[in-house]
PDB file of C-alpha atoms in Angstrom:
ATOM      1  CA  MET A1192       0.000   0.000   0.000  1.00 47.00           C
ATOM      2  CA  SER A1193       1.364   3.435  -0.961  1.00 53.00           C
ATOM      3  CA  GLU A1194       2.085   6.193   1.529  1.00 55.00           C
ATOM      4  CA  LYS A1195      -0.730   8.239  -0.062  1.00 56.00           C
ATOM      5  CA  SER A1196      -3.191   5.391   0.495  1.00 56.00           C
ATOM      6  CA  ASP A1197      -1.986   5.017   4.084  1.00 71.00           C
ATOM      7  CA  THR A1198      -2.544   8.723   4.704  1.00 74.00           C
ATOM      8  CA  THR A1199      -6.016   8.628   3.136  1.00 80.00           C
ATOM      9  CA  THR A1200      -6.956   5.671   5.330  1.00 84.00           C
ATOM     10  CA  ASP A1201      -5.628   7.401   8.445  1.00 82.00           C
ATOM     11  CA  LEU A1202      -7.580  10.586   7.708  1.00 81.00           C
ATOM     12  CA  ALA A1203     -10.757   8.559   7.119  1.00 86.00           C
ATOM     13  CA  LEU A1204     -10.216   6.775  10.436  1.00 88.00           C
ATOM     14  CA  LEU A1205      -9.665  10.161  12.088  1.00 86.00           C
ATOM     15  CA  GLY A1206     -13.129  11.201  10.887  1.00 86.00           C
ATOM     16  CA  VAL A1207     -14.678   7.978  12.196  1.00 90.00           C
ATOM     17  CA  LEU A1208     -12.986   8.520  15.552  1.00 90.00           C
ATOM     18  CA  ALA A1209     -14.409  12.057  15.716  1.00 87.00           C
ATOM     19  CA  VAL A1210     -17.946  10.719  15.184  1.00 92.00           C
ATOM     20  CA  LEU A1211     -17.544   7.909  17.728  1.00 94.00           C
ATOM     21  CA  TRP A1212     -16.166  10.227  20.400  1.00 90.00           C
ATOM     22  CA  GLY A1213     -18.536  13.053  19.484  1.00 91.00           C
ATOM     23  CA  ALA A1214     -21.467  10.727  20.202  1.00 95.00           C
ATOM     24  CA  SER A1215     -19.938   9.556  23.487  1.00 95.00           C
ATOM     25  CA  TYR A1216     -20.968  12.696  25.387  1.00 96.00           C
ATOM     26  CA  THR A1217     -24.648  12.145  24.585  1.00 96.00           C
ATOM     27  CA  PHE A1218     -24.321   8.473  25.534  1.00 97.00           C
ATOM     28  CA  ILE A1219     -22.787   9.537  28.864  1.00 97.00           C
ATOM     29  CA  LYS A1220     -25.431  12.196  29.520  1.00 97.00           C
ATOM     30  CA  ILE A1221     -28.225   9.646  29.027  1.00 97.00           C
ATOM     31  CA  GLY A1222     -26.393   6.920  30.942  1.00 98.00           C
ATOM     32  CA  VAL A1223     -25.655   8.836  34.136  1.00 97.00           C
ATOM     33  CA  GLU A1224     -29.294   9.887  34.500  1.00 97.00           C
ATOM     34  CA  THR A1225     -29.994   6.565  36.257  1.00 97.00           C
ATOM     35  CA  ILE A1226     -26.549   4.941  36.664  1.00 98.00           C
ATOM     36  CA  PRO A1227     -23.993   6.497  39.078  1.00 97.00           C
ATOM     37  CA  PRO A1228     -20.777   7.665  37.344  1.00 97.00           C
ATOM     38  CA  VAL A1229     -18.363   5.163  38.936  1.00 97.00           C
ATOM     39  CA  THR A1230     -20.600   2.182  38.146  1.00 98.00           C
ATOM     40  CA  PHE A1231     -21.325   3.515  34.669  1.00 98.00           C
ATOM     41  CA  ILE A1232     -17.611   3.818  33.854  1.00 97.00           C
ATOM     42  CA  ALA A1233     -16.757   0.509  35.544  1.00 97.00           C
ATOM     43  CA  ALA A1234     -19.313  -1.204  33.277  1.00 97.00           C
ATOM     44  CA  ARG A1235     -18.003   0.735  30.270  1.00 97.00           C
ATOM     45  CA  THR A1236     -14.416  -0.427  30.765  1.00 97.00           C
ATOM     46  CA  LEU A1237     -15.455  -3.996  31.618  1.00 97.00           C
ATOM     47  CA  ILE A1238     -17.675  -4.400  28.535  1.00 97.00           C
ATOM     48  CA  ALA A1239     -15.204  -2.710  26.179  1.00 96.00           C
ATOM     49  CA  GLY A1240     -12.256  -4.659  27.595  1.00 95.00           C
ATOM     50  CA  GLY A1241     -14.150  -7.939  27.302  1.00 96.00           C
ATOM     51  CA  ILE A1242     -15.073  -7.255  23.668  1.00 94.00           C
ATOM     52  CA  LEU A1243     -11.512  -6.330  22.761  1.00 93.00           C
ATOM     53  CA  PHE A1244     -10.094  -9.372  24.553  1.00 94.00           C
ATOM     54  CA  ALA A1245     -12.527 -11.675  22.720  1.00 93.00           C
ATOM     55  CA  ILE A1246     -11.533 -10.199  19.359  1.00 89.00           C
ATOM     56  CA  ILE A1247      -7.840 -10.581  20.230  1.00 92.00           C
ATOM     57  CA  ARG A1248      -8.364 -14.274  20.969  1.00 93.00           C
ATOM     58  CA  TRP A1249     -10.387 -14.681  17.756  1.00 92.00           C
ATOM     59  CA  ARG A1250      -7.532 -13.106  15.786  1.00 87.00           C
ATOM     60  CA  GLY A1251      -5.045 -15.512  17.359  1.00 93.00           C
ATOM     61  CA  LEU A1252      -3.120 -12.812  19.185  1.00 91.00           C
ATOM     62  CA  ALA A1253      -1.844 -13.113  22.737  1.00 91.00           C
ATOM     63  CA  MET A1254      -1.749 -10.493  25.465  1.00 93.00           C
ATOM     64  CA  PRO A1255       1.702  -9.737  26.917  1.00 92.00           C
ATOM     65  CA  ARG A1256       2.631 -11.869  29.909  1.00 90.00           C
ATOM     66  CA  ASP A1257       5.343  -9.718  31.468  1.00 92.00           C
ATOM     67  CA  ALA A1258       4.572  -7.563  34.479  1.00 93.00           C
ATOM     68  CA  ALA A1259       6.226  -4.493  32.928  1.00 92.00           C
ATOM     69  CA  ALA A1260       3.728  -4.433  30.041  1.00 92.00           C
ATOM     70  CA  TRP A1261       0.772  -4.682  32.396  1.00 95.00           C
ATOM     71  CA  ARG A1262       2.152  -1.896  34.570  1.00 95.00           C
ATOM     72  CA  ARG A1263       2.239   0.280  31.452  1.00 94.00           C
ATOM     73  CA  PHE A1264      -1.325  -0.790  30.599  1.00 96.00           C
ATOM     74  CA  ALA A1265      -2.413   0.129  34.137  1.00 96.00           C
ATOM     75  CA  PHE A1266      -0.772   3.557  33.926  1.00 96.00           C
ATOM     76  CA  GLN A1267      -2.355   4.155  30.513  1.00 95.00           C
ATOM     77  CA  ALA A1268      -5.714   3.133  32.003  1.00 96.00           C
ATOM     78  CA  CYS A1269      -5.389   5.791  34.701  1.00 96.00           C
ATOM     79  CA  LEU A1270      -4.576   8.461  32.124  1.00 94.00           C
ATOM     80  CA  ASN A1271      -7.017   7.448  29.422  1.00 91.00           C
ATOM     81  CA  SER A1272     -10.006   5.887  31.161  1.00 92.00           C
ATOM     82  CA  VAL A1273     -10.195   5.561  34.954  1.00 96.00           C
ATOM     83  CA  VAL A1274      -9.645   9.212  35.873  1.00 97.00           C
ATOM     84  CA  PRO A1275     -10.931  11.121  32.795  1.00 96.00           C
ATOM     85  CA  PHE A1276     -13.908   8.844  32.077  1.00 95.00           C
ATOM     86  CA  THR A1277     -15.104   9.136  35.664  1.00 97.00           C
ATOM     87  CA  LEU A1278     -14.561  12.896  35.837  1.00 97.00           C
ATOM     88  CA  VAL A1279     -16.509  13.492  32.615  1.00 96.00           C
ATOM     89  CA  ALA A1280     -19.334  11.163  33.657  1.00 97.00           C
ATOM     90  CA  ALA A1281     -19.656  12.906  37.026  1.00 96.00           C
ATOM     91  CA  ALA A1282     -19.510  16.344  35.398  1.00 95.00           C
ATOM     92  CA  GLU A1283     -22.215  15.527  32.866  1.00 95.00           C
ATOM     93  CA  ARG A1284     -24.752  15.153  35.631  1.00 94.00           C
ATOM     94  CA  SER A1285     -24.858  18.960  35.586  1.00 90.00           C
ATOM     95  CA  VAL A1286     -23.064  19.979  32.363  1.00 90.00           C
ATOM     96  CA  ASP A1287     -24.683  19.623  28.924  1.00 91.00           C
ATOM     97  CA  ALA A1288     -23.199  17.059  26.538  1.00 93.00           C
ATOM     98  CA  GLY A1289     -22.460  19.782  23.963  1.00 89.00           C
ATOM     99  CA  LEU A1290     -20.545  21.903  26.450  1.00 87.00           C
ATOM    100  CA  ALA A1291     -18.603  18.846  27.640  1.00 91.00           C
ATOM    101  CA  THR A1292     -17.694  18.156  24.002  1.00 89.00           C
ATOM    102  CA  ILE A1293     -16.289  21.651  23.550  1.00 87.00           C
ATOM    103  CA  LEU A1294     -14.212  21.620  26.738  1.00 86.00           C
ATOM    104  CA  ASN A1295     -12.918  18.103  26.113  1.00 86.00           C
ATOM    105  CA  ALA A1296     -11.951  19.049  22.559  1.00 80.00           C
ATOM    106  CA  THR A1297      -9.055  21.106  23.874  1.00 81.00           C
ATOM    107  CA  SER A1298      -6.896  17.984  24.308  1.00 79.00           C
ATOM    108  CA  PRO A1299      -4.564  18.968  21.399  1.00 77.00           C
ATOM    109  CA  ILE A1300      -3.799  22.207  23.218  1.00 79.00           C
ATOM    110  CA  PHE A1301      -2.610  20.403  26.317  1.00 84.00           C
ATOM    111  CA  THR A1302      -0.897  17.720  24.221  1.00 79.00           C
ATOM    112  CA  PHE A1303       1.061  20.434  22.435  1.00 80.00           C
ATOM    113  CA  LEU A1304       1.981  22.234  25.669  1.00 82.00           C
ATOM    114  CA  LEU A1305       3.213  19.001  27.230  1.00 82.00           C
ATOM    115  CA  THR A1306       5.221  18.019  24.147  1.00 80.00           C
ATOM    116  CA  ALA A1307       6.710  21.506  23.913  1.00 78.00           C
ATOM    117  CA  LEU A1308       7.659  21.675  27.584  1.00 76.00           C
ATOM    118  CA  ILE A1309       8.593  18.069  28.345  1.00 75.00           C
ATOM    119  CA  THR A1310       8.995  15.522  25.548  1.00 66.00           C
ATOM    120  CA  ARG A1311       9.747  17.928  22.648  1.00 64.00           C
ATOM    121  CA  HIS A1312       9.073  15.196  20.066  1.00 61.00           C
ATOM    122  CA  GLU A1313       6.952  17.440  17.835  1.00 65.00           C
ATOM    123  CA  PRO A1314       7.941  20.856  16.434  1.00 71.00           C
ATOM    124  CA  VAL A1315       6.883  24.159  17.986  1.00 73.00           C
ATOM    125  CA  THR A1316       5.640  26.669  15.407  1.00 77.00           C
ATOM    126  CA  LEU A1317       4.110  30.131  15.547  1.00 80.00           C
ATOM    127  CA  ARG A1318       0.841  28.794  14.126  1.00 79.00           C
ATOM    128  CA  LYS A1319       0.597  26.225  16.933  1.00 79.00           C
ATOM    129  CA  LEU A1320       1.304  28.880  19.546  1.00 82.00           C
ATOM    130  CA  VAL A1321      -1.505  31.014  18.103  1.00 84.00           C
ATOM    131  CA  GLY A1322      -3.726  27.956  18.212  1.00 82.00           C
ATOM    132  CA  VAL A1323      -2.904  27.406  21.882  1.00 82.00           C
ATOM    133  CA  GLY A1324      -3.803  31.009  22.633  1.00 84.00           C
ATOM    134  CA  ALA A1325      -7.135  30.734  20.825  1.00 86.00           C
ATOM    135  CA  GLY A1326      -7.981  27.462  22.549  1.00 82.00           C
ATOM    136  CA  ILE A1327      -7.195  28.810  26.007  1.00 83.00           C
ATOM    137  CA  ALA A1328      -9.269  31.908  25.223  1.00 86.00           C
ATOM    138  CA  GLY A1329     -12.173  29.615  24.356  1.00 84.00           C
ATOM    139  CA  ILE A1330     -11.854  27.753  27.667  1.00 82.00           C
ATOM    140  CA  CYS A1331     -11.739  31.043  29.555  1.00 82.00           C
ATOM    141  CA  LEU A1332     -14.840  32.318  27.758  1.00 82.00           C
ATOM    142  CA  ILE A1333     -16.799  29.214  28.731  1.00 78.00           C
ATOM    143  CA  ILE A1334     -15.571  28.662  32.284  1.00 76.00           C
ATOM    144  CA  GLY A1335     -14.794  32.298  33.070  1.00 65.00           C
ATOM    145  CA  THR A1336     -18.484  33.268  33.120  1.00 59.00           C
ATOM    146  CA  GLN A1337     -19.022  30.718  35.906  1.00 53.00           C
ATOM    147  CA  ALA A1338     -16.120  32.165  37.893  1.00 49.00           C
ATOM    148  CA  LEU A1339     -17.513  35.697  37.582  1.00 48.00           C
ATOM    149  CA  GLY A1340     -20.842  34.512  38.950  1.00 50.00           C
ATOM    150  CA  GLY A1341     -19.268  32.669  41.889  1.00 47.00           C
ATOM    151  CA  LEU A1342     -17.692  29.233  42.027  1.00 51.00           C
ATOM    152  CA  GLY A1343     -20.881  27.224  41.640  1.00 55.00           C
ATOM    153  CA  HIS A1344     -21.432  23.543  40.865  1.00 63.00           C
ATOM    154  CA  GLN A1345     -21.238  24.144  37.110  1.00 80.00           C
ATOM    155  CA  PHE A1346     -17.817  25.721  37.481  1.00 82.00           C
ATOM    156  CA  TRP A1347     -16.359  22.712  39.299  1.00 86.00           C
ATOM    157  CA  ALA A1348     -17.987  20.298  36.845  1.00 89.00           C
ATOM    158  CA  GLN A1349     -16.532  22.203  33.901  1.00 87.00           C
ATOM    159  CA  LEU A1350     -13.130  22.330  35.597  1.00 89.00           C
ATOM    160  CA  ALA A1351     -13.311  18.542  36.079  1.00 93.00           C
ATOM    161  CA  ILE A1352     -13.755  18.145  32.318  1.00 92.00           C
ATOM    162  CA  VAL A1353     -10.671  20.295  31.704  1.00 90.00           C
ATOM    163  CA  VAL A1354      -8.678  18.107  34.133  1.00 94.00           C
ATOM    164  CA  ALA A1355      -9.917  15.050  32.222  1.00 95.00           C
ATOM    165  CA  THR A1356      -8.707  16.705  29.030  1.00 91.00           C
ATOM    166  CA  VAL A1357      -5.212  17.118  30.481  1.00 92.00           C
ATOM    167  CA  CYS A1358      -5.270  13.393  31.312  1.00 93.00           C
ATOM    168  CA  TYR A1359      -6.149  12.599  27.694  1.00 88.00           C
ATOM    169  CA  ALA A1360      -3.234  14.751  26.525  1.00 86.00           C
ATOM    170  CA  CYS A1361      -0.846  12.839  28.783  1.00 89.00           C
ATOM    171  CA  ALA A1362      -2.301   9.559  27.522  1.00 87.00           C
ATOM    172  CA  ALA A1363      -1.747  10.562  23.894  1.00 79.00           C
ATOM    173  CA  ILE A1364       1.947  11.116  24.614  1.00 82.00           C
ATOM    174  CA  PHE A1365       2.398   8.035  26.800  1.00 85.00           C
ATOM    175  CA  GLY A1366       0.548   5.939  24.193  1.00 80.00           C
ATOM    176  CA  ARG A1367       3.409   6.436  21.758  1.00 76.00           C
ATOM    177  CA  GLY A1368       5.391   4.005  23.893  1.00 80.00           C
ATOM    178  CA  PHE A1369       3.225   1.105  22.710  1.00 82.00           C
ATOM    179  CA  LYS A1370       4.654   1.305  19.206  1.00 75.00           C
ATOM    180  CA  GLY A1371       5.372  -2.194  17.918  1.00 77.00           C
ATOM    181  CA  LEU A1372       2.319  -3.727  19.594  1.00 82.00           C
ATOM    182  CA  ASP A1373      -0.868  -4.515  17.714  1.00 82.00           C
ATOM    183  CA  PRO A1374      -3.195  -1.550  18.501  1.00 79.00           C
ATOM    184  CA  MET A1375      -5.768  -3.859  20.054  1.00 84.00           C
ATOM    185  CA  LEU A1376      -3.369  -5.033  22.775  1.00 91.00           C
ATOM    186  CA  PRO A1377      -2.893  -1.716  24.629  1.00 89.00           C
ATOM    187  CA  ALA A1378      -6.553  -0.887  23.981  1.00 88.00           C
ATOM    188  CA  ALA A1379      -7.719  -4.129  25.615  1.00 93.00           C
ATOM    189  CA  GLY A1380      -5.037  -4.067  28.299  1.00 94.00           C
ATOM    190  CA  SER A1381      -5.851  -0.548  29.420  1.00 94.00           C
ATOM    191  CA  MET A1382      -9.607  -1.227  29.432  1.00 95.00           C
ATOM    192  CA  LEU A1383      -9.205  -4.428  31.468  1.00 96.00           C
ATOM    193  CA  CYS A1384      -6.894  -2.678  33.937  1.00 97.00           C
ATOM    194  CA  GLY A1385      -9.437   0.113  34.227  1.00 97.00           C
ATOM    195  CA  ALA A1386     -12.170  -2.417  34.981  1.00 97.00           C
ATOM    196  CA  VAL A1387     -10.005  -4.076  37.667  1.00 97.00           C
ATOM    197  CA  MET A1388      -9.612  -0.688  39.352  1.00 97.00           C
ATOM    198  CA  LEU A1389     -13.212   0.508  39.018  1.00 97.00           C
ATOM    199  CA  VAL A1390     -15.378  -2.566  39.530  1.00 97.00           C
ATOM    200  CA  PRO A1391     -14.383  -3.055  43.217  1.00 97.00           C
ATOM    201  CA  LEU A1392     -14.925   0.678  43.802  1.00 97.00           C
ATOM    202  CA  SER A1393     -18.351   0.438  42.179  1.00 97.00           C
ATOM    203  CA  LEU A1394     -19.309  -2.533  44.350  1.00 97.00           C
ATOM    204  CA  ALA A1395     -18.217  -0.718  47.509  1.00 97.00           C
ATOM    205  CA  VAL A1396     -19.636   2.736  46.742  1.00 95.00           C
ATOM    206  CA  ASP A1397     -22.721   2.252  44.579  1.00 96.00           C
ATOM    207  CA  GLN A1398     -23.868  -1.302  45.361  1.00 96.00           C
ATOM    208  CA  PRO A1399     -24.999  -1.708  41.732  1.00 95.00           C
ATOM    209  CA  TRP A1400     -27.309  -4.640  42.511  1.00 95.00           C
ATOM    210  CA  THR A1401     -29.625  -2.129  44.220  1.00 96.00           C
ATOM    211  CA  LEU A1402     -29.865   0.149  41.146  1.00 96.00           C
ATOM    212  CA  THR A1403     -32.788   0.281  38.717  1.00 96.00           C
ATOM    213  CA  PRO A1404     -31.367   1.844  35.541  1.00 96.00           C
ATOM    214  CA  SER A1405     -33.694   2.886  32.745  1.00 97.00           C
ATOM    215  CA  SER A1406     -33.695   1.158  29.353  1.00 97.00           C
ATOM    216  CA  ALA A1407     -32.329   4.348  27.789  1.00 97.00           C
ATOM    217  CA  SER A1408     -29.361   4.373  30.199  1.00 97.00           C
ATOM    218  CA  ILE A1409     -28.600   0.699  29.529  1.00 97.00           C
ATOM    219  CA  LEU A1410     -28.722   1.220  25.751  1.00 98.00           C
ATOM    220  CA  ALA A1411     -26.503   4.310  26.113  1.00 98.00           C
ATOM    221  CA  LEU A1412     -24.017   2.255  28.145  1.00 98.00           C
ATOM    222  CA  LEU A1413     -23.898  -0.445  25.450  1.00 97.00           C
ATOM    223  CA  GLY A1414     -23.489   2.084  22.633  1.00 97.00           C
ATOM    224  CA  LEU A1415     -20.759   3.872  24.548  1.00 97.00           C
ATOM    225  CA  SER A1416     -18.936   0.641  25.415  1.00 96.00           C
ATOM    226  CA  VAL A1417     -19.095  -1.069  22.021  1.00 95.00           C
ATOM    227  CA  PHE A1418     -18.723   1.823  19.601  1.00 95.00           C
ATOM    228  CA  SER A1419     -17.327   4.862  21.416  1.00 95.00           C
ATOM    229  CA  THR A1420     -14.871   2.830  23.508  1.00 92.00           C
ATOM    230  CA  ALA A1421     -13.937  -0.607  22.111  1.00 90.00           C
ATOM    231  CA  LEU A1422     -13.950   0.367  18.431  1.00 90.00           C
ATOM    232  CA  ALA A1423     -12.725   3.904  19.085  1.00 89.00           C
ATOM    233  CA  PHE A1424      -9.709   2.792  21.115  1.00 80.00           C
ATOM    234  CA  VAL A1425      -8.530   0.383  18.422  1.00 82.00           C
ATOM    235  CA  ILE A1426      -8.597   3.276  15.942  1.00 87.00           C
ATOM    236  CA  TYR A1427      -6.997   5.616  18.485  1.00 80.00           C
ATOM    237  CA  PHE A1428      -3.949   3.437  19.180  1.00 76.00           C
ATOM    238  CA  ARG A1429      -3.392   2.850  15.477  1.00 80.00           C
ATOM    239  CA  LEU A1430      -3.457   6.589  14.748  1.00 84.00           C
ATOM    240  CA  ILE A1431      -1.128   7.413  17.661  1.00 75.00           C
ATOM    241  CA  HIS A1432       1.539   5.429  15.768  1.00 75.00           C
ATOM    242  CA  THR A1433       0.816   6.801  12.302  1.00 79.00           C
ATOM    243  CA  LEU A1434      -0.303  10.413  12.801  1.00 76.00           C
ATOM    244  CA  GLY A1435       1.501  11.159  16.071  1.00 73.00           C
ATOM    245  CA  SER A1436      -0.010  12.325  19.368  1.00 64.00           C
ATOM    246  CA  VAL A1437      -0.968  15.857  18.256  1.00 63.00           C
ATOM    247  CA  GLY A1438      -2.143  14.591  14.853  1.00 70.00           C
ATOM    248  CA  THR A1439      -4.405  12.006  16.487  1.00 75.00           C
ATOM    249  CA  THR A1440      -5.963  14.509  18.864  1.00 65.00           C
ATOM    250  CA  SER A1441      -6.768  16.725  15.849  1.00 66.00           C
ATOM    251  CA  GLN A1442     -10.089  14.897  15.559  1.00 73.00           C
ATOM    252  CA  ALA A1443     -11.086  17.181  18.440  1.00 69.00           C
ATOM    253  CA  TYR A1444     -12.004  20.073  16.140  1.00 71.00           C
ATOM    254  CA  LEU A1445     -14.198  17.708  14.105  1.00 78.00           C
ATOM    255  CA  ARG A1446     -15.666  16.263  17.292  1.00 84.00           C
ATOM    256  CA  VAL A1447     -16.967  19.636  18.483  1.00 84.00           C
ATOM    257  CA  PRO A1448     -19.696  20.282  15.870  1.00 88.00           C
ATOM    258  CA  ILE A1449     -20.551  16.560  15.826  1.00 88.00           C
ATOM    259  CA  GLY A1450     -20.936  16.362  19.614  1.00 89.00           C
ATOM    260  CA  VAL A1451     -22.829  19.641  19.857  1.00 89.00           C
ATOM    261  CA  GLY A1452     -25.105  18.605  16.971  1.00 90.00           C
ATOM    262  CA  ILE A1453     -25.902  15.199  18.470  1.00 92.00           C
ATOM    263  CA  GLY A1454     -26.663  16.829  21.832  1.00 91.00           C
ATOM    264  CA  ALA A1455     -29.000  19.307  20.131  1.00 90.00           C
ATOM    265  CA  VAL A1456     -30.853  16.641  18.127  1.00 92.00           C
ATOM    266  CA  PHE A1457     -31.243  13.947  20.781  1.00 92.00           C
ATOM    267  CA  LEU A1458     -31.196  15.954  24.019  1.00 94.00           C
ATOM    268  CA  GLY A1459     -32.654  19.272  22.885  1.00 93.00           C
ATOM    269  CA  GLU A1460     -29.601  21.185  24.115  1.00 90.00           C
ATOM    270  CA  SER A1461     -28.645  24.672  22.978  1.00 86.00           C
ATOM    271  CA  LEU A1462     -25.590  26.830  23.573  1.00 82.00           C
ATOM    272  CA  GLY A1463     -25.627  30.323  24.980  1.00 82.00           C
ATOM    273  CA  PRO A1464     -23.826  33.222  23.224  1.00 83.00           C
ATOM    274  CA  THR A1465     -20.688  32.881  25.358  1.00 82.00           C
ATOM    275  CA  ALA A1466     -20.507  29.138  24.707  1.00 84.00           C
ATOM    276  CA  TRP A1467     -20.833  29.717  20.950  1.00 86.00           C
ATOM    277  CA  ALA A1468     -17.968  32.229  21.116  1.00 87.00           C
ATOM    278  CA  GLY A1469     -15.897  29.808  23.184  1.00 85.00           C
ATOM    279  CA  MET A1470     -16.595  27.013  20.700  1.00 86.00           C
ATOM    280  CA  ALA A1471     -15.447  29.230  17.808  1.00 88.00           C
ATOM    281  CA  PHE A1472     -12.146  29.951  19.575  1.00 87.00           C
ATOM    282  CA  VAL A1473     -11.612  26.287  20.480  1.00 84.00           C
ATOM    283  CA  VAL A1474     -12.309  25.013  16.952  1.00 83.00           C
ATOM    284  CA  ALA A1475     -10.112  27.705  15.395  1.00 84.00           C
ATOM    285  CA  GLY A1476      -7.308  27.028  17.855  1.00 81.00           C
ATOM    286  CA  VAL A1477      -7.332  23.263  17.455  1.00 74.00           C
ATOM    287  CA  ALA A1478      -7.588  23.527  13.672  1.00 75.00           C
ATOM    288  CA  ALA A1479      -4.655  25.956  13.556  1.00 77.00           C
ATOM    289  CA  MET A1480      -2.553  23.533  15.564  1.00 68.00           C
ATOM    290  CA  THR A1481      -3.448  20.304  13.808  1.00 62.00           C
ATOM    291  CA  ILE A1482      -4.427  20.861  10.166  1.00 64.00           C
ATOM    292  CA  PRO A1483      -1.252  20.288   8.130  1.00 60.00           C
ATOM    293  CA  VAL A1484       0.047  22.977   5.787  1.00 57.00           C
ATOM    294  CA  GLY A1485       1.008  21.559   2.391  1.00 52.00           C
ATOM    295  CA  LYS A1486       2.338  18.018   2.599  1.00 45.00           C
ATOM    296  CA  PRO A1487       1.348  16.359   5.896  1.00 42.00           C
ATOM    297  CA  ALA A1488       4.307  15.813   8.171  1.00 41.00           C
ATOM    298  CA  PHE A1489       2.822  13.092  10.292  1.00 38.00           C
ATOM    299  CA  ALA A1490       4.934  11.102  12.679  1.00 38.00           C
ATOM    300  CA  ARG A1491       5.851   7.671  11.267  1.00 36.00           C
TER     301      ARG A1491
END
């Protein structure tokens, strides 16, 4: 397969990933209406990890047996599922799915800042710096209005989503270390490790056998687990190796209108003027940082 064909395939997969993750915020919003966040995310990681493990066995692959690999899977799980998934799920009990999409879309900004300050494996350019500034301005427009009105529940929920976004940025960088493994192995390993951490917590805190979730929440959990987690993570780990960490997180600017649109259609959500302005800054900033100029210079 030619390099051009590889790039076309990667860009198509980037679009699919944007749709899968754009829909995830609506799935979460519906799910946490009747399922507590910790239990919801524990079930998400357990179902997704089980599906991925079954596919790995069907393909004839084997999970790593060394302790070092599983320690890396566990650390990736903390960065990419346990902490951010739970924070977003808890936040969406009070924050709209569309607004969560916008705030979470700033992951390329934090990925870039971390690579520029720590790993330095991707180039720093003026256009990316402008993009960072625009993205941060968008976050300030959205969250800043809450701060001006007093540090209410919405403010802390929105701040939790930003913290989750920083975790995703760290995960995108750390995920580069799995190069050489089939993408399904770190995807399954991190999901299973996440389930091992969260299921006991769910049993202790929520006593899930006492819950009576709605049919809508159960269907949202299944959609989130199968499509927006299991399938999405396979695509994600492949793209980390072909497009690089910042390139992979570029689906964030595509994810914003998709996530906001899905929230509007299925949940009847609408954005206020400040949120629209913040979204414009975020999309412009992420696009400036991640859309290649001329010939793509993706990490290989």
